Tab-separated table of C-alpha atoms and ligand atoms in Angstrom:
chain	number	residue	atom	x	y	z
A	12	UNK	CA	125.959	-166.487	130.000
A	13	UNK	CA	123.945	-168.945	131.797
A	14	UNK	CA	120.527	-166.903	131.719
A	15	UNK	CA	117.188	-167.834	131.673
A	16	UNK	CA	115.181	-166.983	128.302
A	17	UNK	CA	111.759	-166.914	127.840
A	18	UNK	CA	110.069	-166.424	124.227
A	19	UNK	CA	107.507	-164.229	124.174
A	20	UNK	CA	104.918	-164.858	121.221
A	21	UNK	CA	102.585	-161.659	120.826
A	22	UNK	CA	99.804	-160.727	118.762
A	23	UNK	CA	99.227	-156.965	117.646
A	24	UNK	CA	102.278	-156.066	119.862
A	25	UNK	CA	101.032	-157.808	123.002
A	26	UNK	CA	102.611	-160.385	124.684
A	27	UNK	CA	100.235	-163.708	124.594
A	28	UNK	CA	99.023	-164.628	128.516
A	29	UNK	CA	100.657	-168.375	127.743
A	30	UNK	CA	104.203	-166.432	127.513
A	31	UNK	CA	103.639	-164.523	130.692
A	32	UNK	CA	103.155	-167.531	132.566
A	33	UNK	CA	106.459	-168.884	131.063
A	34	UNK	CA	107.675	-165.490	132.263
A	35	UNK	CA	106.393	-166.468	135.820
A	36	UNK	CA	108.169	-169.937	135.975
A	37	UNK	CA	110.765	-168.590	134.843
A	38	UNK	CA	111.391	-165.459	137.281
A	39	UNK	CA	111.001	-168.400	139.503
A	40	UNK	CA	113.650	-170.201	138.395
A	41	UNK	CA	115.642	-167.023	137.820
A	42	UNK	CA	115.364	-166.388	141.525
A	43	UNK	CA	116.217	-170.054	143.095
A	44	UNK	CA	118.541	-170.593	140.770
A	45	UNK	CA	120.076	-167.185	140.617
A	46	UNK	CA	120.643	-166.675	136.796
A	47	UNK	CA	119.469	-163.905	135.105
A	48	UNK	CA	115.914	-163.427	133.083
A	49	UNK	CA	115.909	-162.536	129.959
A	50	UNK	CA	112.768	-161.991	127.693
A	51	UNK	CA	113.090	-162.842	123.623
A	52	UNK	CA	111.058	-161.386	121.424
A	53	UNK	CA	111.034	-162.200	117.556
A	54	UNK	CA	108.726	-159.947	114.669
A	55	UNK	CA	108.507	-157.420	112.532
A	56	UNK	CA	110.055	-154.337	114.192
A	57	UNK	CA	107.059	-152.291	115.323
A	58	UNK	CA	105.251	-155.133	116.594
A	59	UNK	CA	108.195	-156.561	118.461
A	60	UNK	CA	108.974	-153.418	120.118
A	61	UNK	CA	105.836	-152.479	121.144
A	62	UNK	CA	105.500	-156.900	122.641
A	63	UNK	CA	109.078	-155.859	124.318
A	64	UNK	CA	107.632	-152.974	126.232
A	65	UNK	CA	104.759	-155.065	127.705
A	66	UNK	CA	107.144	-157.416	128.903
A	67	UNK	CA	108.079	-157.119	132.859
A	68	UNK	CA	111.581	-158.714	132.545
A	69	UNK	CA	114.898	-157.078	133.744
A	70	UNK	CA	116.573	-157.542	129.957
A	71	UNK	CA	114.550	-158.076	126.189
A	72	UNK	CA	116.639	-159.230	123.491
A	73	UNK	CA	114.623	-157.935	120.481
A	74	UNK	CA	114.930	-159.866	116.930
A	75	UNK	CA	113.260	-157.662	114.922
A	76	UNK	CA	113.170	-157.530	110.859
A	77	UNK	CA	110.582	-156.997	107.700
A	78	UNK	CA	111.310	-160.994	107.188
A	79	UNK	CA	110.319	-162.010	111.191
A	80	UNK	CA	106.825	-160.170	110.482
A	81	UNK	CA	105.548	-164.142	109.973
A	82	UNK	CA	106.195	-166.411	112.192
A	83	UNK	CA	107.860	-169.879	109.759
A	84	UNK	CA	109.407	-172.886	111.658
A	85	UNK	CA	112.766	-171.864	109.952
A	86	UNK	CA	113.187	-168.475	110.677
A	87	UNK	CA	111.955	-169.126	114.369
A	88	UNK	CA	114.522	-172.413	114.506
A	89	UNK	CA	117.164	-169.985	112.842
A	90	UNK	CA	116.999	-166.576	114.761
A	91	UNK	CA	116.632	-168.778	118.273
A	92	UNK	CA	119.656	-171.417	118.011
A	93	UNK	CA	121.391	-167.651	116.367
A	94	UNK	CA	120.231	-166.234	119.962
A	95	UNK	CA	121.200	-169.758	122.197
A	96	UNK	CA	124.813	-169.499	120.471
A	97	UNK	CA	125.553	-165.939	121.633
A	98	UNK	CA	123.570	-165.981	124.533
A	99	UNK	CA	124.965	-169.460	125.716
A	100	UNK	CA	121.481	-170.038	128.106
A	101	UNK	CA	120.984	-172.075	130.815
A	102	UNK	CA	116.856	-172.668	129.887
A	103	UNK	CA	114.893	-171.821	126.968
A	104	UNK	CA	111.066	-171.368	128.491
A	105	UNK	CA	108.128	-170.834	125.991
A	106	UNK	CA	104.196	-171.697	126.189
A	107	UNK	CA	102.859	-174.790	124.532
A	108	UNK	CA	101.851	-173.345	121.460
A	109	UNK	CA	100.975	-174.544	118.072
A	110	UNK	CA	103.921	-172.388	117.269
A	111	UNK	CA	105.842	-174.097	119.806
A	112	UNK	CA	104.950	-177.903	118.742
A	113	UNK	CA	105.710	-176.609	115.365
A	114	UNK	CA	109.062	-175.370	115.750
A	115	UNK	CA	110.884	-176.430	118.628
A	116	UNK	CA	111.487	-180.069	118.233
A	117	UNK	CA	113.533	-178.993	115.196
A	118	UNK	CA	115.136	-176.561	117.533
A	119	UNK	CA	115.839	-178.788	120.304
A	120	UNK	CA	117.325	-181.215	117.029
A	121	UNK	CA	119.349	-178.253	115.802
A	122	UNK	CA	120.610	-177.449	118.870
A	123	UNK	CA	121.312	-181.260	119.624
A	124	UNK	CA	119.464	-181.120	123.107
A	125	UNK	CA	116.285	-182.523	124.312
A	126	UNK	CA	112.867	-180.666	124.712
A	127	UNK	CA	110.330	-181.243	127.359
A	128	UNK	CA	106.392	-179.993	126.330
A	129	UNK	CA	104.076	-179.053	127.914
A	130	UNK	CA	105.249	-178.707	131.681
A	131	UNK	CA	102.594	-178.486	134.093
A	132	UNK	CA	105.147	-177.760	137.213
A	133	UNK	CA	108.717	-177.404	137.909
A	134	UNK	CA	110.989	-176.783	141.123
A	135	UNK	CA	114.386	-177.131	141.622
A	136	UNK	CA	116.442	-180.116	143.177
A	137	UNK	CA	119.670	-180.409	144.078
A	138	UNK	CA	120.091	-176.949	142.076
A	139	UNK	CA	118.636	-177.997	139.152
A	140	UNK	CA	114.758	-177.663	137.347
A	141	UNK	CA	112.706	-180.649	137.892
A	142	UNK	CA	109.725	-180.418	135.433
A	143	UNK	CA	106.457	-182.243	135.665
A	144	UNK	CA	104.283	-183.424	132.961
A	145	UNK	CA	101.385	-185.176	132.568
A	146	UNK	CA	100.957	-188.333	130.030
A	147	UNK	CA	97.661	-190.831	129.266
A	148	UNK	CA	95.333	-188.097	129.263
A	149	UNK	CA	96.334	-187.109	132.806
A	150	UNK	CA	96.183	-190.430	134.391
A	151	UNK	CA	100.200	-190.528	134.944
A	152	UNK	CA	102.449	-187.215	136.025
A	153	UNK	CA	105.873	-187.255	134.901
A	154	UNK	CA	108.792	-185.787	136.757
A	155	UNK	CA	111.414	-184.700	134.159
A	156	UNK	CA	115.086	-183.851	134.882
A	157	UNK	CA	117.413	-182.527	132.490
A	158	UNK	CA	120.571	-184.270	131.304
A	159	UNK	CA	123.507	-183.516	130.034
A	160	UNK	CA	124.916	-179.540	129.520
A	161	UNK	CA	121.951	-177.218	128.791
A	162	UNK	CA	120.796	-175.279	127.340
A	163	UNK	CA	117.442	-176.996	128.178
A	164	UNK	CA	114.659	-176.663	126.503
A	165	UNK	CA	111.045	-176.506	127.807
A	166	UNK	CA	107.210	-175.328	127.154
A	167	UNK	CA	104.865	-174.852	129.596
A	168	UNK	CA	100.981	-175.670	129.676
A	169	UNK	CA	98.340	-172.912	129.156
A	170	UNK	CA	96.957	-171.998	132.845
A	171	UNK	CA	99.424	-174.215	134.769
A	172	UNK	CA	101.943	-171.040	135.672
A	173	UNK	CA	99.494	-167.797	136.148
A	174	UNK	CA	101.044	-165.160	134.254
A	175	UNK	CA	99.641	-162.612	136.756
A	176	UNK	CA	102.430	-163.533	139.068
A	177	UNK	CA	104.973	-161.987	137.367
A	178	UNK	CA	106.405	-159.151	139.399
A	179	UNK	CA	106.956	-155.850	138.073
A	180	UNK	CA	110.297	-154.604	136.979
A	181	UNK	CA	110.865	-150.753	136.166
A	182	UNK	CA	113.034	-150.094	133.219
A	183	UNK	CA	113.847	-152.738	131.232
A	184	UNK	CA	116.629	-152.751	129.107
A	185	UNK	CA	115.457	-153.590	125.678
A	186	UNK	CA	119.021	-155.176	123.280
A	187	UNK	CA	118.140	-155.049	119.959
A	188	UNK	CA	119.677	-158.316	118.227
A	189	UNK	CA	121.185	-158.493	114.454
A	190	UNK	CA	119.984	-161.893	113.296
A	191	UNK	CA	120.415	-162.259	109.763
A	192	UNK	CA	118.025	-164.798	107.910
A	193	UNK	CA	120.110	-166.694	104.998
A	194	UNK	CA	118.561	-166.390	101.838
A	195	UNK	CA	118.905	-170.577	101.293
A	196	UNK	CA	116.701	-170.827	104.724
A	197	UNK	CA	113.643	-168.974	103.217
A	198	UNK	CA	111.658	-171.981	102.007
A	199	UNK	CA	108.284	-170.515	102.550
A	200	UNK	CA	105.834	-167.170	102.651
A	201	UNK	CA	102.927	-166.545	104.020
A	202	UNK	CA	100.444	-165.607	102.299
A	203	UNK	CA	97.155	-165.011	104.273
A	204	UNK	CA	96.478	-165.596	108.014
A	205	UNK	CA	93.604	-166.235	109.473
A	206	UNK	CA	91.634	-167.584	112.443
A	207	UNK	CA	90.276	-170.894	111.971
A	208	UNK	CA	87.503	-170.216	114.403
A	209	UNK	CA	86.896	-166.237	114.590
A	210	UNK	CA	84.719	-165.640	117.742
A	211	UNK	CA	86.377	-168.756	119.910
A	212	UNK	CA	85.933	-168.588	123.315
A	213	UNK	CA	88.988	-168.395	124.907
A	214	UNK	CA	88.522	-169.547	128.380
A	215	UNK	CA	92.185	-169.262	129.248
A	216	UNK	CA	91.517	-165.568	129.898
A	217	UNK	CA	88.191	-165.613	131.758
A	218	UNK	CA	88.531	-164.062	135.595
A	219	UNK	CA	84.829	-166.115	136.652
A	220	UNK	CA	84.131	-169.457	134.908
A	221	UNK	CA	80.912	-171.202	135.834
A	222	UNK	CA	80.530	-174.590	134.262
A	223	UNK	CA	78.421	-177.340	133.886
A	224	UNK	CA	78.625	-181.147	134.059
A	225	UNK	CA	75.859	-184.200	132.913
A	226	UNK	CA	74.581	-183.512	136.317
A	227	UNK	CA	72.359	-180.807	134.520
A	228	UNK	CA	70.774	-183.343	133.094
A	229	UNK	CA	70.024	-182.051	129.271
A	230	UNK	CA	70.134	-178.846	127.249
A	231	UNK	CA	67.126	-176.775	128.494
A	232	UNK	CA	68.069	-177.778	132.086
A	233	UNK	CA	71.147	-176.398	131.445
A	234	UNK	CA	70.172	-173.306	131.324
A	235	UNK	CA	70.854	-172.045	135.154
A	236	UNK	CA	74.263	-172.331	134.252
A	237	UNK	CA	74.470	-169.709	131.599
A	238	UNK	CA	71.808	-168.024	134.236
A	239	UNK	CA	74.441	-167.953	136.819
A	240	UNK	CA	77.205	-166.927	134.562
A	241	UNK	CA	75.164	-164.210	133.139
A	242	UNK	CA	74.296	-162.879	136.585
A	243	UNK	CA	78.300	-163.279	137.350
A	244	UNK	CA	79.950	-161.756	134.396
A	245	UNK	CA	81.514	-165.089	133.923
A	246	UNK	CA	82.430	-167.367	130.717
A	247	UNK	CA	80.277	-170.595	130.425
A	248	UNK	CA	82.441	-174.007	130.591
A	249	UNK	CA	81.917	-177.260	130.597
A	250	UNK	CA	82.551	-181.022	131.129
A	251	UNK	CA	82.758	-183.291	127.954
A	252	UNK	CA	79.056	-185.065	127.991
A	253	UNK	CA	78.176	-181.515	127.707
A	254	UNK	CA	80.049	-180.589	124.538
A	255	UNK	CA	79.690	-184.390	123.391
A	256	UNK	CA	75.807	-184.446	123.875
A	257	UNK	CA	75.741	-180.692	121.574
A	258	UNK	CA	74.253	-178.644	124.568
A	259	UNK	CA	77.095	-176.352	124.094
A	260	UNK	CA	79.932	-175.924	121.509
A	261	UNK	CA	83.228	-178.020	121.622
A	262	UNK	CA	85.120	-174.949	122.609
A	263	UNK	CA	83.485	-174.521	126.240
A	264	UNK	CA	84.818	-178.073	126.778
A	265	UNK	CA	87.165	-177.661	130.195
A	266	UNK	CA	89.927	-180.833	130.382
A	267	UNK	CA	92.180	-183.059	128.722
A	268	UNK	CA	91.050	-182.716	125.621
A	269	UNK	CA	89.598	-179.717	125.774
A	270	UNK	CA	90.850	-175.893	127.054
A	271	UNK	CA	93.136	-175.716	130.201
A	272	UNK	CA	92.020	-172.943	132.333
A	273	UNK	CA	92.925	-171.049	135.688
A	274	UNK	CA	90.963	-168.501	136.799
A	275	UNK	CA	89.972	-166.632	140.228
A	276	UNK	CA	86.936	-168.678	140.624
A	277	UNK	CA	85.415	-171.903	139.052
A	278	UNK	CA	81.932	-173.178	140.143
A	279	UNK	CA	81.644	-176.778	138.844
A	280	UNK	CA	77.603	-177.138	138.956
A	281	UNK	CA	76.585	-181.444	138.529
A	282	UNK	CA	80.514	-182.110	137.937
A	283	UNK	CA	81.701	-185.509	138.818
A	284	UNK	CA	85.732	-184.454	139.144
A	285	UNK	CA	86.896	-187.208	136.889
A	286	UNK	CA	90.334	-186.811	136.468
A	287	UNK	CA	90.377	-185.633	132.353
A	288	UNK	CA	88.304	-182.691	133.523
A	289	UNK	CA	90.122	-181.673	136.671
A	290	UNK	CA	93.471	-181.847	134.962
A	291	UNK	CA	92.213	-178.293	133.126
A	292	UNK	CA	90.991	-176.245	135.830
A	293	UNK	CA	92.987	-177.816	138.967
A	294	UNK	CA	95.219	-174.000	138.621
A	295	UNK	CA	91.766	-172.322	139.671
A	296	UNK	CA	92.206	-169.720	142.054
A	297	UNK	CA	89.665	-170.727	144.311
A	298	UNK	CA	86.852	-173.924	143.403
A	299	UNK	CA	83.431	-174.506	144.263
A	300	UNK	CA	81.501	-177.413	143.534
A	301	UNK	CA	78.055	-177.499	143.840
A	302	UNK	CA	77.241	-181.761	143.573
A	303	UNK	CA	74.525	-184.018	145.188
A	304	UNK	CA	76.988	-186.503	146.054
A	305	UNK	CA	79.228	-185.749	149.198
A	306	UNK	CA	81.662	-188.600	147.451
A	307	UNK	CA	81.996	-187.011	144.400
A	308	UNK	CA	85.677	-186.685	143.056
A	309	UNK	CA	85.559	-183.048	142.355
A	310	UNK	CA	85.496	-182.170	146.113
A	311	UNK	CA	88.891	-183.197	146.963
A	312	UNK	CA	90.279	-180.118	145.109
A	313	UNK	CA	87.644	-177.936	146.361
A	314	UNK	CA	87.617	-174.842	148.032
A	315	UNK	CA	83.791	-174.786	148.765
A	316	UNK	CA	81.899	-177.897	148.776
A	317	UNK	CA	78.156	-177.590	148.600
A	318	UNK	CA	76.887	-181.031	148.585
A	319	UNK	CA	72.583	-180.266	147.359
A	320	UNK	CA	70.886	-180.405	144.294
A	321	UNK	CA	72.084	-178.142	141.631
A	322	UNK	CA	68.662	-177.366	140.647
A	323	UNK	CA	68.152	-176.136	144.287
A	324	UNK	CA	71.633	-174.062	144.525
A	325	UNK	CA	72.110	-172.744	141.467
A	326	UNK	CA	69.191	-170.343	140.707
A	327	UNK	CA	69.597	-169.458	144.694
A	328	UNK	CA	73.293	-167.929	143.876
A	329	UNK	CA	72.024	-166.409	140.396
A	330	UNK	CA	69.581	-164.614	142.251
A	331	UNK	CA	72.506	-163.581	145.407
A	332	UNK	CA	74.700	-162.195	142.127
A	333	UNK	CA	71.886	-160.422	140.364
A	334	UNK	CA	71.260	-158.528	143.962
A	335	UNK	CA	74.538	-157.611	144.696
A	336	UNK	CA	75.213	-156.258	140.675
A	337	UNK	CA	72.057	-153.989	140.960
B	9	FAD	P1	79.497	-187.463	135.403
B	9	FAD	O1	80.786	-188.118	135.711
B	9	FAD	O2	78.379	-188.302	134.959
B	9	FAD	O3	79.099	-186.674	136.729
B	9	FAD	C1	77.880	-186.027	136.909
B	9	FAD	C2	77.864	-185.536	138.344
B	9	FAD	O4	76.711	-184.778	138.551
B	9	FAD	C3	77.870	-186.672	139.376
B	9	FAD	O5	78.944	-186.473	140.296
B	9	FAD	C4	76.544	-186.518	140.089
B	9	FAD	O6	76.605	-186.806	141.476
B	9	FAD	C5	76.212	-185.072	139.852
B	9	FAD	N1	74.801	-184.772	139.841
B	9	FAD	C6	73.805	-185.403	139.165
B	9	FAD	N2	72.624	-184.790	139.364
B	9	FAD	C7	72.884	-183.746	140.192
B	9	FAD	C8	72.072	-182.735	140.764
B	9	FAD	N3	70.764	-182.645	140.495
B	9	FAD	N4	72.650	-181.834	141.572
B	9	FAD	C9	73.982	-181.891	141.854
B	9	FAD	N5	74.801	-182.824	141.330
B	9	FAD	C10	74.256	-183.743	140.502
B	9	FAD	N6	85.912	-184.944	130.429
B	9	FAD	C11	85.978	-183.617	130.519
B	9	FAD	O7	85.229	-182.992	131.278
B	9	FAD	N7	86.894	-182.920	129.766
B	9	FAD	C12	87.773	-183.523	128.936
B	9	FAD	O8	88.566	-182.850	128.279
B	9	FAD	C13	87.722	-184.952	128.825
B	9	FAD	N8	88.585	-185.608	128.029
B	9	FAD	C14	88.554	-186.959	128.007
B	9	FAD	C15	89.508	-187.656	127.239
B	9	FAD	C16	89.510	-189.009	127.230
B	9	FAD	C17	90.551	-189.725	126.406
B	9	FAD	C18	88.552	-189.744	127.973
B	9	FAD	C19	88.558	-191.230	127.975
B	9	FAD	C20	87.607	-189.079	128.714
B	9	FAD	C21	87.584	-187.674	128.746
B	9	FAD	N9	86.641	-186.978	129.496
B	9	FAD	C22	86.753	-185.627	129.585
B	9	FAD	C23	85.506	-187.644	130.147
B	9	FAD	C24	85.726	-187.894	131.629
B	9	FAD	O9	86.397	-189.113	131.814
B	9	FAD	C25	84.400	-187.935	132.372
B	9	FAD	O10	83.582	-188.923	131.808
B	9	FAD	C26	83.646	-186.622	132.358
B	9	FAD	O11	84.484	-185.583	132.805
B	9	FAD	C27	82.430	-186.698	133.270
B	9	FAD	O12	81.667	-185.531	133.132
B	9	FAD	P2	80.649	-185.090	134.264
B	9	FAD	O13	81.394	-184.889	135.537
B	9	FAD	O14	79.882	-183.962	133.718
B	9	FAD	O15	79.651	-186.326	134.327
């Protein structure tokens, strides 16, 4: 009763990094609010085992069955308003996923409660969550509290909650859950999956990201960039007159409207800091910006400011990184 539960979506039995973070908020929340964690895992049963064992969470309800092995809106709305009922929860945490925007509205409708996506904070007031959530393309940050009796329902942004926080706990106990699926809720199978765009770049998981703004100036100048990140080990990303201009793919696009990203460090090379971009790499662990202008937006969130010409800078610490790798 009264426990925290986070869904854990996992691919080829690991737990996805956007359900770890939920796992960090909510071992936060666990701990100020002092209700238990609790981990839910739904799939076919050798894949949802082996996602339960790379959870770190003190308790794993496993759903497991031949008929979970897809993930459908129903049986996902089904087997988790089955699991709410018994489990009478305080919060339901999961990431912002397709899945999630998919299927838990209906849950949320199901379960008569509200849902609030796509949380990019939370603490807790007067002993209870306080969620924050960004709205006009990041111009406007919500504070959401929740009314009414929970359970409450809410997602969590990709890089807002750094799954790496999540603190180790030694022998979970894994409860297997009996959730049958009625026949009359089977509406659909599925038939093939697939990756819309096989080779992605998922920035979401990159330690080092070095990216590039219209500072650059065009495509060939951009080219230190990719230098630097080269000499780093780091993923390329980018602000959106990059992407929008073609001098790299739509996928490297860092903001808003394009991949939300937290890693250790983030060089912004000829980056303004205009607010769509910052709102997808403000999580970084530590930010330098490397920008001509000592004005410039971007340097109120920085950790290192280097106010000079990126042209000057850049190929200066490519050539520092290449030294220290030999
Ligand atoms: P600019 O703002 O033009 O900044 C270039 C910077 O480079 C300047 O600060 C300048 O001082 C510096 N500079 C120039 N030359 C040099 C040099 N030689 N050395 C050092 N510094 C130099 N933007 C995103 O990034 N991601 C998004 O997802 C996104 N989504 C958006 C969604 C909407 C609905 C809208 C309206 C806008 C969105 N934008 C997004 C665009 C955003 O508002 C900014 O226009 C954009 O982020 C600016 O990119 P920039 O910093 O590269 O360019």
């Amino acid at each position: 009763m009264d426990s925290i539960l986070v869904l854990i979506e996992h691919r080829a039995g690991r737990a996805k990094a956007i359900s770890l973070e939920a796992l960090s908020l909510g071992q936060k929340l666990s701990d100020e609010l002092g209700k238990p964690l609790k981990a839910v895992v739904i799939g076919k049963e050798s894949d949802a085992l082996a996602a339960a064992a790379s959870v770190q969470a003190p308790e794993v309800l496993v759903a497991a069955a031949d008929e979970f092995a897809d993930y459908t809106p129903e049986t996902y709305c089904h087997v988790l308003s089955e699991i709410v009922r018994r489990q009478s929860p305080y919060l339901l945490l999961m990431g912002h996923t397709y899945q999630a925007i998919d299927f838990a509205p209906r849950l949320a409708a199901t379960l008569d409660r509200g849902f609030i996506p796509n949380c990019i904070d939370c603490r807790c007031e007067a002993g209870r969550p306080l969620f924050f959530r960004q709205v006009f393309a990041g111009k406007l940050t919500l504070q959401v509290g929740c009314k009414g009796e929970p359970p409450y329902l809410a997602s969590v942004q990709q890089g807002a909650f750094g799954g790496q926080e999540v603190t180790s706990v030694q022998g979970a106990k894994v409860l297997r859950l009996d959730v049958p699926m009625p026949v009359q809720l089977v509406r659909r199978k599925v038939l093939e999956v697939f990756r819309e765009a096989e080779g992605k770049v998922d920035l979401s998981q990159a330690d080092i990201i070095v990216a590039g703004g219209r500072g650059l100036g065009n495509k060939e100048k951009f080219q230190i960039v990719l230098d630097l990140a080269k000499a780093l080990g780091a993923a390329v990303g980018a602000s959106r007159p990059v992407t929008d201009g073609g001098w790299l793919p739509k996928e490297h696009q860092i903001g808003s409207s394009g991949q939300t990203v937290s890693p250790k460090l983030y060089i912004a090379c000829g980056i303004s800091g205009a607010i769509q971009h910052t709102v997808g790499m403000v999580n970084s662990g530590c930010i330098v910006a490397i920008n001509k202008d000592p004005n410039a937006p971007i340097f109120s969130i920085a950790d290192y400011a280097i106010v000079g010409d990126v042209f000057k800078v850049v190929p200066v610490l490519t050539e520092l990184a290449q030294e220290i790798r030999k």
